[in-house]
Amino acid sequence: MNLSLEALEIVDMIARRGSFAAAAAELGKVPSALSYTVRRLEEDLDVLVFDRRGGRARLTDAGRELLDQGRLLLRAADDLACRVREVATGWEVELRIAVDGVVAFDRLLALIADFHRIGAPTRLRISHEVLEGGWDALVDGRADLAIGVAHDAPAEAAIAGQFSHRPLGELDFVFCVAPHHPLAAERGPVTLAMRQAHRAVAIADTSRGRPARSRGLLGGQDLLTVATMEQKVAAQLAGLGCGFLPEPFARPHLAAGRLLALELDEPRPPDALRYVWRTAALGKSLRWWLSRLEVARVRKKLLAGPSAADEAPR
């Protein structure tokens, strides 16, 4: 006999009611059926689950451990049954969201909390992407929704027509250096030749199967490549290189004098960002996220930089 959920339910009911007879009446069975199930369970486990002396069924130490762990299994089985029923009504088992590095993760936490409060059975899987990484995740099926995509759809995605997108908002970038960086001493607009003579800090494109992109980098320029926007900010604060930063990420450091924004002879235009989703994956959870992203203040908040930027002097 395997350790079945039915056997665990019987042990649980006997422990609650205190006797085989009372548990049998609760379950609509005859006491001999419960006795047979428990006896087979004890034989298979080679332990005594109940001490039957004294007219009451009392759990042994082994029986108590079996019941404590068994109740966890029973709850898990109930949760699984509920999840299966809810998924059958249109909720996804998992929703995969690719978030570009220009979106500060702490700005996403309120949305995640709101989603969990509705009691959806869908698990969320959040991934960090940069540049072509968002499209790559969508096209390869590793994401159902990408937030902060800056580039047009790859040719194969545009032709297939499997994706829809909406504007997320425009994001300004500033060219920043630490006060002790050599470029900080330059007067007047910084030229391409001046930038090329100094190391740039860049975030690695996370695309796995497509040619990597870069923004604001010059041919022949020394390069320090990092993994996240937070690492890029830290490297530039340390004077390890120069480069463009999203204005909301740079704002508190500019206000505190930890970074300087330099004028360029060729300014960088704002990035027009969007959110993109797989139309074939349009279940209830994805619809919920899309409905929230339709709200202008939600989109604005996502592009507002780390929460610490709210505390910076204006």
mmCIF file of C-alpha atoms in Angstrom:
data_model
loop_
_atom_site.group_PDB
_atom_site.id
_atom_site.type_symbol
_atom_site.label_atom_id
_atom_site.label_comp_id
_atom_site.label_asym_id
_atom_site.label_seq_id
_atom_site.Cartn_x
_atom_site.Cartn_y
_atom_site.Cartn_z
ATOM 1 C CA MET A 1 0.000 0.000 0.000
ATOM 2 C CA ASN A 2 1.348 3.450 -0.907
ATOM 3 C CA LEU A 3 1.084 6.412 1.433
ATOM 4 C CA SER A 4 -2.108 7.802 -0.064
ATOM 5 C CA LEU A 5 -3.963 11.046 0.558
ATOM 6 C CA GLU A 6 -6.998 8.975 1.566
ATOM 7 C CA ALA A 7 -4.983 7.252 4.296
ATOM 8 C CA LEU A 8 -3.707 10.603 5.564
ATOM 9 C CA GLU A 9 -7.256 11.977 5.603
ATOM 10 C CA ILE A 10 -8.383 8.987 7.679
ATOM 11 C CA VAL A 11 -5.527 9.409 10.174
ATOM 12 C CA ASP A 12 -6.336 13.123 10.407
ATOM 13 C CA MET A 13 -10.031 12.494 11.067
ATOM 14 C CA ILE A 14 -9.349 9.795 13.698
ATOM 15 C CA ALA A 15 -6.959 12.151 15.498
ATOM 16 C CA ARG A 16 -9.548 14.950 15.413
ATOM 17 C CA ARG A 17 -12.491 12.804 16.573
ATOM 18 C CA GLY A 18 -10.572 10.655 19.051
ATOM 19 C CA SER A 19 -11.924 7.268 17.942
ATOM 20 C CA PHE A 20 -12.333 5.081 14.884
ATOM 21 C CA ALA A 21 -16.116 4.999 15.352
ATOM 22 C CA ALA A 22 -16.526 8.763 15.509
ATOM 23 C CA ALA A 23 -14.223 9.272 12.506
ATOM 24 C CA ALA A 24 -16.124 6.607 10.532
ATOM 25 C CA ALA A 25 -19.433 8.358 11.240
ATOM 26 C CA GLU A 26 -17.926 11.688 10.059
ATOM 27 C CA LEU A 27 -16.578 10.141 6.863
ATOM 28 C CA GLY A 28 -19.671 8.025 6.143
ATOM 29 C CA LYS A 29 -17.749 4.754 6.406
ATOM 30 C CA VAL A 30 -17.899 1.732 8.651
ATOM 31 C CA PRO A 31 -15.255 1.573 11.453
ATOM 32 C CA SER A 32 -13.814 -1.672 10.057
ATOM 33 C CA ALA A 33 -12.887 0.099 6.794
ATOM 34 C CA LEU A 34 -10.878 2.713 8.734
ATOM 35 C CA SER A 35 -9.252 0.015 10.870
ATOM 36 C CA TYR A 36 -8.203 -1.893 7.759
ATOM 37 C CA THR A 37 -6.684 1.240 6.139
ATOM 38 C CA VAL A 38 -4.753 2.187 9.277
ATOM 39 C CA ARG A 39 -3.543 -1.385 9.845
ATOM 40 C CA ARG A 40 -2.249 -1.579 6.250
ATOM 41 C CA LEU A 41 -0.555 1.804 6.703
ATOM 42 C CA GLU A 42 1.153 0.658 9.921
ATOM 43 C CA GLU A 43 2.326 -2.542 8.253
ATOM 44 C CA ASP A 44 3.735 -0.731 5.243
ATOM 45 C CA LEU A 45 5.527 1.876 7.369
ATOM 46 C CA ASP A 46 6.477 -0.673 10.045
ATOM 47 C CA VAL A 47 5.388 1.736 12.792
ATOM 48 C CA LEU A 48 2.484 1.993 15.199
ATOM 49 C CA VAL A 49 0.423 5.076 14.277
ATOM 50 C CA PHE A 50 -2.245 4.855 17.017
ATOM 51 C CA ASP A 51 -2.166 3.612 20.603
ATOM 52 C CA ARG A 52 -5.577 2.001 20.901
ATOM 53 C CA ARG A 53 -5.470 1.232 24.632
ATOM 54 C CA GLY A 54 -8.026 2.795 26.939
ATOM 55 C CA GLY A 55 -10.875 3.025 24.451
ATOM 56 C CA ARG A 56 -9.439 6.026 22.597
ATOM 57 C CA ALA A 57 -7.179 6.271 19.582
ATOM 58 C CA ARG A 58 -4.109 8.269 20.594
ATOM 59 C CA LEU A 59 -1.312 9.094 18.176
ATOM 60 C CA THR A 60 2.105 7.655 18.918
ATOM 61 C CA ASP A 61 5.167 9.851 18.429
ATOM 62 C CA ALA A 62 5.594 8.357 14.958
ATOM 63 C CA GLY A 63 1.906 8.888 14.274
ATOM 64 C CA ARG A 64 2.158 12.539 15.339
ATOM 65 C CA GLU A 65 5.045 13.110 12.924
ATOM 66 C CA LEU A 66 3.114 11.357 10.158
ATOM 67 C CA LEU A 67 0.078 13.552 10.807
ATOM 68 C CA ASP A 68 2.048 16.822 11.025
ATOM 69 C CA GLN A 69 3.783 16.195 7.714
ATOM 70 C CA GLY A 70 0.707 14.594 6.199
ATOM 71 C CA ARG A 71 -1.394 17.690 6.854
ATOM 72 C CA LEU A 72 1.134 19.684 4.825
ATOM 73 C CA LEU A 73 0.613 17.248 1.952
ATOM 74 C CA LEU A 74 -3.158 17.464 2.288
ATOM 75 C CA ARG A 75 -3.056 21.265 2.170
ATOM 76 C CA ALA A 76 -0.732 21.143 -0.829
ATOM 77 C CA ALA A 77 -3.107 18.745 -2.589
ATOM 78 C CA ASP A 78 -6.036 21.072 -1.898
ATOM 79 C CA ASP A 79 -4.043 24.039 -3.201
ATOM 80 C CA LEU A 80 -3.135 22.096 -6.326
ATOM 81 C CA ALA A 81 -6.750 21.143 -6.961
ATOM 82 C CA CYS A 82 -7.793 24.783 -6.576
ATOM 83 C CA ARG A 83 -5.023 25.924 -8.922
ATOM 84 C CA VAL A 84 -6.020 23.394 -11.570
ATOM 85 C CA ARG A 85 -9.662 24.492 -11.377
ATOM 86 C CA GLU A 86 -8.685 28.180 -11.595
ATOM 87 C CA VAL A 87 -6.300 27.590 -14.512
ATOM 88 C CA ALA A 88 -9.137 25.813 -16.320
ATOM 89 C CA THR A 89 -11.144 29.057 -16.072
ATOM 90 C CA GLY A 90 -8.527 31.079 -17.997
ATOM 91 C CA TRP A 91 -5.774 31.900 -15.504
ATOM 92 C CA GLU A 92 -2.250 31.126 -16.712
ATOM 93 C CA VAL A 93 -0.107 28.713 -14.710
ATOM 94 C CA GLU A 94 2.821 31.134 -15.071
ATOM 95 C CA LEU A 95 3.223 34.636 -16.497
ATOM 96 C CA ARG A 96 6.730 35.548 -17.635
ATOM 97 C CA ILE A 97 7.548 39.255 -17.590
ATOM 98 C CA ALA A 98 10.791 40.609 -19.083
ATOM 99 C CA VAL A 99 11.709 43.971 -17.552
ATOM 100 C CA ASP A 100 14.308 46.178 -19.196
ATOM 101 C CA GLY A 101 17.103 47.632 -17.081
ATOM 102 C CA VAL A 102 15.782 51.177 -17.567
ATOM 103 C CA VAL A 103 12.823 50.230 -15.336
ATOM 104 C CA ALA A 104 13.851 50.280 -11.664
ATOM 105 C CA PHE A 105 12.709 46.990 -10.132
ATOM 106 C CA ASP A 106 11.415 48.618 -6.947
ATOM 107 C CA ARG A 107 8.886 50.509 -9.091
ATOM 108 C CA LEU A 108 7.451 47.153 -10.136
ATOM 109 C CA LEU A 109 6.889 45.904 -6.589
ATOM 110 C CA ALA A 110 3.583 47.740 -6.070
ATOM 111 C CA LEU A 111 2.166 46.166 -9.234
ATOM 112 C CA ILE A 112 3.332 42.716 -8.135
ATOM 113 C CA ALA A 113 1.723 43.229 -4.710
ATOM 114 C CA ASP A 114 -1.555 44.373 -6.300
ATOM 115 C CA PHE A 115 -1.537 41.313 -8.546
ATOM 116 C CA HIS A 116 -1.040 38.961 -5.616
ATOM 117 C CA ARG A 117 -3.874 40.649 -3.730
ATOM 118 C CA ILE A 118 -6.423 39.589 -6.354
ATOM 119 C CA GLY A 119 -5.675 35.970 -5.460
ATOM 120 C CA ALA A 120 -4.751 34.850 -8.968
ATOM 121 C CA PRO A 121 -3.328 31.312 -9.130
ATOM 122 C CA THR A 122 -0.708 32.425 -11.671
ATOM 123 C CA ARG A 123 2.953 32.357 -10.687
ATOM 124 C CA LEU A 124 5.033 35.331 -11.824
ATOM 125 C CA ARG A 125 8.508 34.933 -13.317
ATOM 126 C CA ILE A 126 10.377 38.226 -13.708
ATOM 127 C CA SER A 127 13.504 38.417 -15.861
ATOM 128 C CA HIS A 128 16.000 41.245 -16.353
ATOM 129 C CA GLU A 129 16.694 42.221 -19.955
ATOM 130 C CA VAL A 130 18.747 44.886 -21.722
ATOM 131 C CA LEU A 131 18.493 46.336 -25.254
ATOM 132 C CA GLU A 132 17.610 43.447 -27.627
ATOM 133 C CA GLY A 133 17.001 41.114 -24.665
ATOM 134 C CA GLY A 134 13.322 41.990 -24.332
ATOM 135 C CA TRP A 135 12.501 41.169 -27.942
ATOM 136 C CA ASP A 136 14.724 38.107 -27.814
ATOM 137 C CA ALA A 137 12.803 36.781 -24.809
ATOM 138 C CA LEU A 138 9.471 37.374 -26.541
ATOM 139 C CA VAL A 139 10.443 35.821 -29.864
ATOM 140 C CA ASP A 140 12.059 32.792 -28.214
ATOM 141 C CA GLY A 141 9.037 32.222 -25.979
ATOM 142 C CA ARG A 142 10.833 33.034 -22.721
ATOM 143 C CA ALA A 143 8.512 35.970 -21.966
ATOM 144 C CA ASP A 144 4.822 36.731 -22.428
ATOM 145 C CA LEU A 145 5.174 40.450 -21.681
ATOM 146 C CA ALA A 146 8.171 42.775 -22.042
ATOM 147 C CA ILE A 147 8.232 46.176 -20.323
ATOM 148 C CA GLY A 148 10.616 48.902 -21.475
ATOM 149 C CA VAL A 149 11.412 47.697 -25.001
ATOM 150 C CA ALA A 150 13.203 50.447 -26.921
ATOM 151 C CA HIS A 151 13.646 49.006 -30.398
ATOM 152 C CA ASP A 152 11.298 48.080 -33.205
ATOM 153 C CA ALA A 153 10.340 44.454 -33.608
ATOM 154 C CA PRO A 154 12.903 42.182 -35.278
ATOM 155 C CA ALA A 155 11.976 41.348 -38.845
ATOM 156 C CA GLU A 156 10.776 37.838 -38.035
ATOM 157 C CA ALA A 157 8.552 39.149 -35.232
ATOM 158 C CA ALA A 158 7.084 41.921 -37.358
ATOM 159 C CA ILE A 159 6.278 39.518 -40.189
ATOM 160 C CA ALA A 160 4.745 36.895 -37.908
ATOM 161 C CA GLY A 161 2.322 39.396 -36.379
ATOM 162 C CA GLN A 162 2.336 37.526 -33.063
ATOM 163 C CA PHE A 163 2.942 40.574 -30.881
ATOM 164 C CA SER A 164 1.120 43.746 -29.898
ATOM 165 C CA HIS A 165 2.613 46.825 -28.269
ATOM 166 C CA ARG A 166 1.662 50.130 -26.668
ATOM 167 C CA PRO A 167 3.745 53.193 -25.706
ATOM 168 C CA LEU A 168 5.242 53.101 -22.223
ATOM 169 C CA GLY A 169 6.674 56.620 -22.373
ATOM 170 C CA GLU A 170 9.709 58.640 -23.350
ATOM 171 C CA LEU A 171 12.889 58.510 -21.290
ATOM 172 C CA ASP A 172 15.564 61.212 -21.290
ATOM 173 C CA PHE A 173 19.239 60.330 -20.947
ATOM 174 C CA VAL A 174 22.088 62.478 -19.608
ATOM 175 C CA PHE A 175 25.800 62.065 -20.236
ATOM 176 C CA CYS A 176 27.379 61.815 -16.777
ATOM 177 C CA VAL A 177 30.792 61.610 -15.143
ATOM 178 C CA ALA A 178 32.038 61.712 -11.569
ATOM 179 C CA PRO A 179 33.446 65.097 -10.444
ATOM 180 C CA HIS A 180 36.968 63.626 -10.385
ATOM 181 C CA HIS A 181 36.732 62.184 -13.909
ATOM 182 C CA PRO A 182 39.030 63.935 -16.454
ATOM 183 C CA LEU A 183 36.086 64.990 -18.626
ATOM 184 C CA ALA A 184 34.648 66.961 -15.714
ATOM 185 C CA ALA A 185 37.381 69.564 -16.208
ATOM 186 C CA GLU A 186 36.517 70.184 -19.867
ATOM 187 C CA ARG A 187 34.894 73.473 -20.816
ATOM 188 C CA GLY A 188 32.244 73.701 -23.480
ATOM 189 C CA PRO A 189 30.401 70.890 -25.263
ATOM 190 C CA VAL A 190 32.075 67.478 -25.164
ATOM 191 C CA THR A 191 32.852 66.227 -28.656
ATOM 192 C CA LEU A 192 32.832 62.689 -29.983
ATOM 193 C CA ALA A 193 36.644 62.715 -30.117
ATOM 194 C CA MET A 194 36.846 63.755 -26.457
ATOM 195 C CA ARG A 195 34.443 60.981 -25.425
ATOM 196 C CA GLN A 196 36.303 58.416 -27.498
ATOM 197 C CA ALA A 197 39.480 59.060 -25.536
ATOM 198 C CA HIS A 198 37.862 57.884 -22.287
ATOM 199 C CA ARG A 199 36.487 54.558 -21.128
ATOM 200 C CA ALA A 200 32.730 54.109 -21.396
ATOM 201 C CA VAL A 201 30.571 52.084 -19.006
ATOM 202 C CA ALA A 202 27.899 50.004 -20.725
ATOM 203 C CA ILE A 203 25.342 47.350 -19.786
ATOM 204 C CA ALA A 204 25.621 44.086 -21.701
ATOM 205 C CA ASP A 205 22.860 43.282 -24.157
ATOM 206 C CA THR A 206 21.035 40.216 -22.783
ATOM 207 C CA SER A 207 19.943 38.884 -26.177
ATOM 208 C CA ARG A 208 20.865 35.210 -26.564
ATOM 209 C CA GLY A 209 20.314 34.609 -30.239
ATOM 210 C CA ARG A 210 20.443 38.001 -31.934
ATOM 211 C CA PRO A 211 23.267 40.422 -32.675
ATOM 212 C CA ALA A 212 23.997 42.532 -29.607
ATOM 213 C CA ARG A 213 23.117 46.217 -29.750
ATOM 214 C CA SER A 214 24.824 49.144 -28.105
ATOM 215 C CA ARG A 215 23.762 52.740 -27.481
ATOM 216 C CA GLY A 216 26.034 55.750 -27.099
ATOM 217 C CA LEU A 217 29.276 53.826 -27.699
ATOM 218 C CA LEU A 218 31.979 54.846 -30.147
ATOM 219 C CA GLY A 219 34.230 52.677 -32.288
ATOM 220 C CA GLY A 220 37.619 52.058 -30.710
ATOM 221 C CA GLN A 221 36.511 53.333 -27.318
ATOM 222 C CA ASP A 222 37.722 51.490 -24.211
ATOM 223 C CA LEU A 223 34.805 49.762 -22.536
ATOM 224 C CA LEU A 224 33.758 48.503 -19.112
ATOM 225 C CA THR A 225 30.737 46.216 -19.424
ATOM 226 C CA VAL A 226 28.449 45.539 -16.455
ATOM 227 C CA ALA A 227 25.227 43.599 -15.981
ATOM 228 C CA THR A 228 22.690 46.054 -14.538
ATOM 229 C CA MET A 229 21.817 49.734 -14.444
ATOM 230 C CA GLU A 230 22.658 49.817 -10.748
ATOM 231 C CA GLN A 231 26.169 48.539 -11.528
ATOM 232 C CA LYS A 232 26.552 51.116 -14.299
ATOM 233 C CA VAL A 233 25.604 53.957 -11.956
ATOM 234 C CA ALA A 234 28.035 52.654 -9.313
ATOM 235 C CA ALA A 235 30.887 52.409 -11.833
ATOM 236 C CA GLN A 236 30.325 55.953 -13.044
ATOM 237 C CA LEU A 237 30.094 57.246 -9.481
ATOM 238 C CA ALA A 238 33.488 55.640 -8.875
ATOM 239 C CA GLY A 239 34.930 57.476 -11.870
ATOM 240 C CA LEU A 240 35.602 54.228 -13.753
ATOM 241 C CA GLY A 241 34.116 55.560 -16.949
ATOM 242 C CA CYS A 242 31.635 57.870 -18.591
ATOM 243 C CA GLY A 243 28.327 57.270 -20.294
ATOM 244 C CA PHE A 244 24.648 57.984 -20.679
ATOM 245 C CA LEU A 245 22.300 57.325 -17.763
ATOM 246 C CA PRO A 246 18.504 57.526 -17.676
ATOM 247 C CA GLU A 247 17.769 60.913 -16.145
ATOM 248 C CA PRO A 248 15.681 59.465 -13.266
ATOM 249 C CA PHE A 249 18.576 57.152 -12.272
ATOM 250 C CA ALA A 250 21.075 60.015 -12.415
ATOM 251 C CA ARG A 251 18.870 62.663 -10.771
ATOM 252 C CA PRO A 252 19.645 62.082 -7.065
ATOM 253 C CA HIS A 253 23.382 61.863 -7.775
ATOM 254 C CA LEU A 254 23.323 65.016 -9.887
ATOM 255 C CA ALA A 255 21.444 66.859 -7.153
ATOM 256 C CA ALA A 256 23.981 65.737 -4.535
ATOM 257 C CA GLY A 257 26.989 66.592 -6.718
ATOM 258 C CA ARG A 258 28.132 62.976 -6.943
ATOM 259 C CA LEU A 259 27.741 63.106 -10.729
ATOM 260 C CA LEU A 260 28.021 65.908 -13.267
ATOM 261 C CA ALA A 261 25.908 66.143 -16.424
ATOM 262 C CA LEU A 262 28.019 67.265 -19.388
ATOM 263 C CA GLU A 263 26.833 69.109 -22.459
ATOM 264 C CA LEU A 264 27.458 67.244 -25.716
ATOM 265 C CA ASP A 265 27.951 68.620 -29.187
ATOM 266 C CA GLU A 266 25.564 65.877 -30.393
ATOM 267 C CA PRO A 267 22.816 65.417 -27.758
ATOM 268 C CA ARG A 268 21.037 62.079 -27.493
ATOM 269 C CA PRO A 269 17.297 62.161 -28.215
ATOM 270 C CA PRO A 270 14.885 60.556 -25.726
ATOM 271 C CA ASP A 271 14.121 56.851 -26.064
ATOM 272 C CA ALA A 272 10.526 56.029 -26.976
ATOM 273 C CA LEU A 273 9.809 52.946 -24.858
ATOM 274 C CA ARG A 274 6.945 50.520 -25.136
ATOM 275 C CA TYR A 275 5.491 47.395 -23.594
ATOM 276 C CA VAL A 276 4.992 44.382 -25.842
ATOM 277 C CA TRP A 277 3.088 41.148 -25.364
ATOM 278 C CA ARG A 278 2.495 37.845 -27.101
ATOM 279 C CA THR A 279 -1.070 37.884 -28.411
ATOM 280 C CA ALA A 280 -1.326 34.097 -28.165
ATOM 281 C CA ALA A 281 -0.697 34.266 -24.405
ATOM 282 C CA LEU A 282 -3.645 36.525 -23.606
ATOM 283 C CA GLY A 283 -4.978 34.884 -20.446
ATOM 284 C CA LYS A 284 -6.562 36.547 -17.429
ATOM 285 C CA SER A 285 -3.273 37.395 -15.718
ATOM 286 C CA LEU A 286 -1.773 39.037 -18.796
ATOM 287 C CA ARG A 287 -5.025 40.956 -19.309
ATOM 288 C CA TRP A 288 -4.745 42.232 -15.722
ATOM 289 C CA TRP A 289 -1.205 43.495 -16.304
ATOM 290 C CA LEU A 290 -2.160 45.131 -19.582
ATOM 291 C CA SER A 291 -5.095 46.881 -17.912
ATOM 292 C CA ARG A 292 -2.757 48.342 -15.296
ATOM 293 C CA LEU A 293 -0.230 49.426 -17.904
ATOM 294 C CA GLU A 294 -2.987 51.352 -19.673
ATOM 295 C CA VAL A 295 -3.058 53.728 -16.681
ATOM 296 C CA ALA A 296 -0.871 56.767 -17.406
ATOM 297 C CA ARG A 297 0.306 57.246 -13.812
ATOM 298 C CA VAL A 298 1.395 53.596 -13.644
ATOM 299 C CA ARG A 299 3.500 53.983 -16.788
ATOM 300 C CA LYS A 300 4.957 57.238 -15.502
ATOM 301 C CA LYS A 301 5.880 55.625 -12.195
ATOM 302 C CA LEU A 302 7.665 52.736 -13.917
ATOM 303 C CA LEU A 303 9.963 55.216 -15.664
ATOM 304 C CA ALA A 304 10.577 57.355 -12.578
ATOM 305 C CA GLY A 305 13.848 55.645 -11.640
ATOM 306 C CA PRO A 306 14.650 54.081 -8.257
ATOM 307 C CA SER A 307 12.436 55.104 -5.348
ATOM 308 C CA ALA A 308 15.362 57.004 -3.840
ATOM 309 C CA ALA A 309 14.970 59.486 -6.709
ATOM 310 C CA ASP A 310 11.742 60.704 -5.069
ATOM 311 C CA GLU A 311 13.767 61.890 -2.075
ATOM 312 C CA ALA A 312 16.249 63.954 -4.108
ATOM 313 C CA PRO A 313 15.959 67.753 -3.989
ATOM 314 C CA ARG A 314 14.222 69.244 -7.016
#
